[in-house]
Short mmCIF file of C-alpha atoms in Angstrom, two decimals:
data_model
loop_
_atom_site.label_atom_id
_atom_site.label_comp_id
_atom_site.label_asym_id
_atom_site.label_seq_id
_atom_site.Cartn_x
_atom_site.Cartn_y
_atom_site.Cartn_z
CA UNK A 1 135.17 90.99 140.77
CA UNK A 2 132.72 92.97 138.41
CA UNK A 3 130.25 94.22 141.22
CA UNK A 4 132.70 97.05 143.06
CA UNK A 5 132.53 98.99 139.84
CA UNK A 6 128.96 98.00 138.93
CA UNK A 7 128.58 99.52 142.59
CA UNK A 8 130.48 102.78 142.02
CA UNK A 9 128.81 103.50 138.51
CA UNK A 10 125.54 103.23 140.09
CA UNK A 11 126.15 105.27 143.34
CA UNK A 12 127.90 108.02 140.87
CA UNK A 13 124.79 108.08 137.94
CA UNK A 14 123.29 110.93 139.81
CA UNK A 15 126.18 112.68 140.16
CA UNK A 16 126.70 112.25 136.39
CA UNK A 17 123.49 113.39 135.72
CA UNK A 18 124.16 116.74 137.45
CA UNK A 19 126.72 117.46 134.78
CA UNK A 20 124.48 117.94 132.22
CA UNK A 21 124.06 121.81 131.68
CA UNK A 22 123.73 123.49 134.93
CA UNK A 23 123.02 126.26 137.16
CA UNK A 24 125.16 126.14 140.95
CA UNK A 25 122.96 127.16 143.50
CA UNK A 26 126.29 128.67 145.57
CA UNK A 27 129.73 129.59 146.05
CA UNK A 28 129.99 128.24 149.08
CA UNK A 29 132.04 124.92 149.41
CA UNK A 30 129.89 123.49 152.06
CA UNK A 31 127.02 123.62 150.29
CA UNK A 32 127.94 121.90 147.53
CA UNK A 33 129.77 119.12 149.73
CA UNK A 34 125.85 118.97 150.94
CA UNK A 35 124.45 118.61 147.77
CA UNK A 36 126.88 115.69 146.37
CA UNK A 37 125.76 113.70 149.82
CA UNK A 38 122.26 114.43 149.06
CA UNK A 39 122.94 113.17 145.29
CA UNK A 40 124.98 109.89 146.57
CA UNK A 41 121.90 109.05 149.07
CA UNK A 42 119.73 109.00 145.67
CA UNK A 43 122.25 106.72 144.55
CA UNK A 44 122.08 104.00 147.41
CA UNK A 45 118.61 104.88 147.46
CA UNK A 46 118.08 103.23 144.01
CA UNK A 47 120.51 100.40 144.69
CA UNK A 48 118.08 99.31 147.27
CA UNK A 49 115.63 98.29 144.58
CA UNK A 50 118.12 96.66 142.53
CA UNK A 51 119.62 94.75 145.50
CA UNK A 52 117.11 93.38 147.30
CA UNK A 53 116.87 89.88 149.30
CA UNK A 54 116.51 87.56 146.32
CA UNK A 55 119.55 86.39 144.31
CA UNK A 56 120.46 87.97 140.82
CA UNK A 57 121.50 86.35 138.09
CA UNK A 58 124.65 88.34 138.56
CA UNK A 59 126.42 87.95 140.69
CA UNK A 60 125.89 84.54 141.87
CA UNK A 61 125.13 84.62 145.42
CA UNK A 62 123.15 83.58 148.29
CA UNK A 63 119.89 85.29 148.84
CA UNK A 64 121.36 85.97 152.68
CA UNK A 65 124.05 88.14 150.96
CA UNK A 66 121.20 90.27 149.52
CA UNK A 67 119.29 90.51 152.35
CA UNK A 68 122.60 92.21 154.21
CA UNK A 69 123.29 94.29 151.22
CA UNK A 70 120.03 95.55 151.41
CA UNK A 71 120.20 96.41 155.41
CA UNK A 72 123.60 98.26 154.76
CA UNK A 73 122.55 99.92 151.39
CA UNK A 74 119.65 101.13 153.81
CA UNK A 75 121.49 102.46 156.84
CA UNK A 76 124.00 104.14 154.31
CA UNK A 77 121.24 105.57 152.46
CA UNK A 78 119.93 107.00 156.12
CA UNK A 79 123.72 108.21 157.52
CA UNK A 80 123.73 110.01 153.84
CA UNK A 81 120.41 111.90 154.49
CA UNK A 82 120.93 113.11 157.93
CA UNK A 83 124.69 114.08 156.71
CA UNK A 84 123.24 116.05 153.61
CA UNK A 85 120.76 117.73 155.87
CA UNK A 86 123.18 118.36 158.89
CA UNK A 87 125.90 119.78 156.37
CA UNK A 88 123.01 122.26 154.70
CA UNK A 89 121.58 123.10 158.07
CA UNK A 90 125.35 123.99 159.52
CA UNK A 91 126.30 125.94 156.14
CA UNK A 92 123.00 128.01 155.66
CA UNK A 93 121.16 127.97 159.54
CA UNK A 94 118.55 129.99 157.58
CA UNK A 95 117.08 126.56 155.84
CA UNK A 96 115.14 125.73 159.16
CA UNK A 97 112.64 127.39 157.61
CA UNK A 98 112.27 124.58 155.05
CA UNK A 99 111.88 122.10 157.96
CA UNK A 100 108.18 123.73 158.79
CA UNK A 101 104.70 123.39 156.98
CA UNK A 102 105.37 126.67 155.47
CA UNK A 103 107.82 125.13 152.90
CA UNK A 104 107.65 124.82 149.56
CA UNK A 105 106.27 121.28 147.97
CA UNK A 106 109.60 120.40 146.91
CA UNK A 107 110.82 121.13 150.56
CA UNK A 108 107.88 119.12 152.10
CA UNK A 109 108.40 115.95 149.86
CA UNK A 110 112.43 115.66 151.14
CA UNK A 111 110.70 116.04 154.80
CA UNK A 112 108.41 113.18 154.05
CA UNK A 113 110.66 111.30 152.40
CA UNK A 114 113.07 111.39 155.06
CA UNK A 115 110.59 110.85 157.41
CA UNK A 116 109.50 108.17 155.83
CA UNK A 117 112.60 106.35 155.76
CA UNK A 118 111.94 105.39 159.50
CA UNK A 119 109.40 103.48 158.93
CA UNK A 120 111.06 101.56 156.37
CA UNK A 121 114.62 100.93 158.33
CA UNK A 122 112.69 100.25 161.84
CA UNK A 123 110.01 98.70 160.61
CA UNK A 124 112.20 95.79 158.94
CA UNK A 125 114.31 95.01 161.96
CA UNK A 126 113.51 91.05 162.67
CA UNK A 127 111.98 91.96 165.93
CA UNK A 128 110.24 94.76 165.05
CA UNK A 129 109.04 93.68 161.85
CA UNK A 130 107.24 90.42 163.37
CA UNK A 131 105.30 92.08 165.63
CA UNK A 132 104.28 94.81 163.54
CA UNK A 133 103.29 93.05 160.01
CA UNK A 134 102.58 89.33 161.07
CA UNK A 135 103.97 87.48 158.25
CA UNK A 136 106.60 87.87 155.67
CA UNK A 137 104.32 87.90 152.77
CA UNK A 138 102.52 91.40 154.39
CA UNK A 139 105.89 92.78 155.50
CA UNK A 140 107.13 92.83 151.64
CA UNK A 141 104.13 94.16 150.55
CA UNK A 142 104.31 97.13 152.98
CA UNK A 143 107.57 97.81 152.20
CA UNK A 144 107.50 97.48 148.93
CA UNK A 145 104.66 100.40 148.69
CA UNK A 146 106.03 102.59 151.41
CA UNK A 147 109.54 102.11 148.69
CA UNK A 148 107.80 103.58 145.92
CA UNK A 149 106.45 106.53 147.71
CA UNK A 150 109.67 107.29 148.67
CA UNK A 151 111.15 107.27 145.65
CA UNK A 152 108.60 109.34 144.32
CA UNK A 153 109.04 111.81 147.05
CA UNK A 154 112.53 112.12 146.32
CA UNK A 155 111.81 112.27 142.93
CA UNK A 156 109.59 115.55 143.29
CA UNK A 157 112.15 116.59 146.00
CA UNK A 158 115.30 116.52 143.57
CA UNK A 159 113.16 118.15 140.16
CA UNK A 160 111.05 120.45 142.32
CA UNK A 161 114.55 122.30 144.16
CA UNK A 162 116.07 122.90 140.75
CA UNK A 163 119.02 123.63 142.35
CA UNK A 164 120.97 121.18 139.73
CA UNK A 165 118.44 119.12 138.00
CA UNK A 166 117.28 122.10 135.82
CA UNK A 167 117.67 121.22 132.39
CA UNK A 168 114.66 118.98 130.67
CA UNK A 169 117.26 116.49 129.76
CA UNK A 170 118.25 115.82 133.35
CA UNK A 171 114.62 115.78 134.38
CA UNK A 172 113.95 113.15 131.46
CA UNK A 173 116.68 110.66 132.92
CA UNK A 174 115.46 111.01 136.42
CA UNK A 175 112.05 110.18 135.86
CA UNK A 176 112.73 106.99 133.51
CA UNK A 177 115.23 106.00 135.59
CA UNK A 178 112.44 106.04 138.56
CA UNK A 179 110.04 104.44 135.91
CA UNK A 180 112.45 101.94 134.96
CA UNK A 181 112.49 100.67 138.96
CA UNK A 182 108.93 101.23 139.52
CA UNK A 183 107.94 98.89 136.07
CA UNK A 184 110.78 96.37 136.87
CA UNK A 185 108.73 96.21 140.46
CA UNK A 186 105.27 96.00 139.28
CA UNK A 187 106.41 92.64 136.73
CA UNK A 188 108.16 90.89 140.00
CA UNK A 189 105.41 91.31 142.43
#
């Protein structure tokens, strides 16, 4: 079947990207393991807008398939954050001074962003999510918002560290890749 590579390409565009003329931000092996989690949670970050709880035309299958795609694309994208932020915190204990108010923007948007991903994943559990929005209809639109600042937090998060998206080119992908979501959203809802 076509979607395991579809799947792979996607998860590895980032990573791609970071090819593009660059300048390593260390030697040190950990840190880079680090920065290739952070770059695959963008990745499964931006398959969560693709696969969402409605069918595609491709593949062809049940909207239920979706909506568990979408769960698991979310809790990977979460176990892929707290891993890229454990493995930088455990190879350079100095960055918990990025973790305060004192941090630069770029710092404080991957703080909000991550903190904003609870929200998201607790807020859609069934049981949760009843009680909290009401209806389905409210619930989407929520979430749907609270996805966009997200991605635009990680968005300013990735350009603003400049650690390997450093070049204008890379920037330029990046941003119409996020544009390219955040149109293909605004015609569907």
């Amino acid at each position: 079947m076509l979607i395991i590579p579809l799947l792979t390409a996607a998860l590895l565009v980032p990573v791609v990207v970071v090819f593009v003329p660059v300048r390593v931000a260390s030697n040190h092996w950990l840190w880079e393991w680090a920065q290739a989690l952070g770059y695959l949670a963008v990745g499964s970050a931006a398959l969560l807008f693709v696969y969402r709880h409605r069918p595609a035309v491709f593949p062809r299958f049940r909207s239920v398939y979706f909506t568990y795609l979408h769960r698991d694309l979310g809790m990977m994208t979460c176990a892929l954050v707290i891993a890229h932020l454990g493995v930088l915190l455990f190879a350079e204990p100095l960055l918990i001074e990025h973790l305060t108010l004192t941090a630069p923007w770029h710092m404080l948007s991957g703080i909000a962003a991550t903190v904003l991903l609870v929200p998201l994943g607790i807020g859609a559990l069934p049981a949760v999510r009843q009680r909290l929005w009401g209806g389905r209809r409210r619930f989407r639109r929520w979430h749907l918002r609270l996805s966009l600042v997200f991605a635009a937090l990680l968005l300013h998060h990735i350009v603003g560290s400049g650690g390997y998206i450093n070049h204008a080119s890379q920037v330029l992908v990046l941003s119409a890749m996020a544009i390219a979501i955040a149109v293909a959203f605004a015609r569907r809802h």
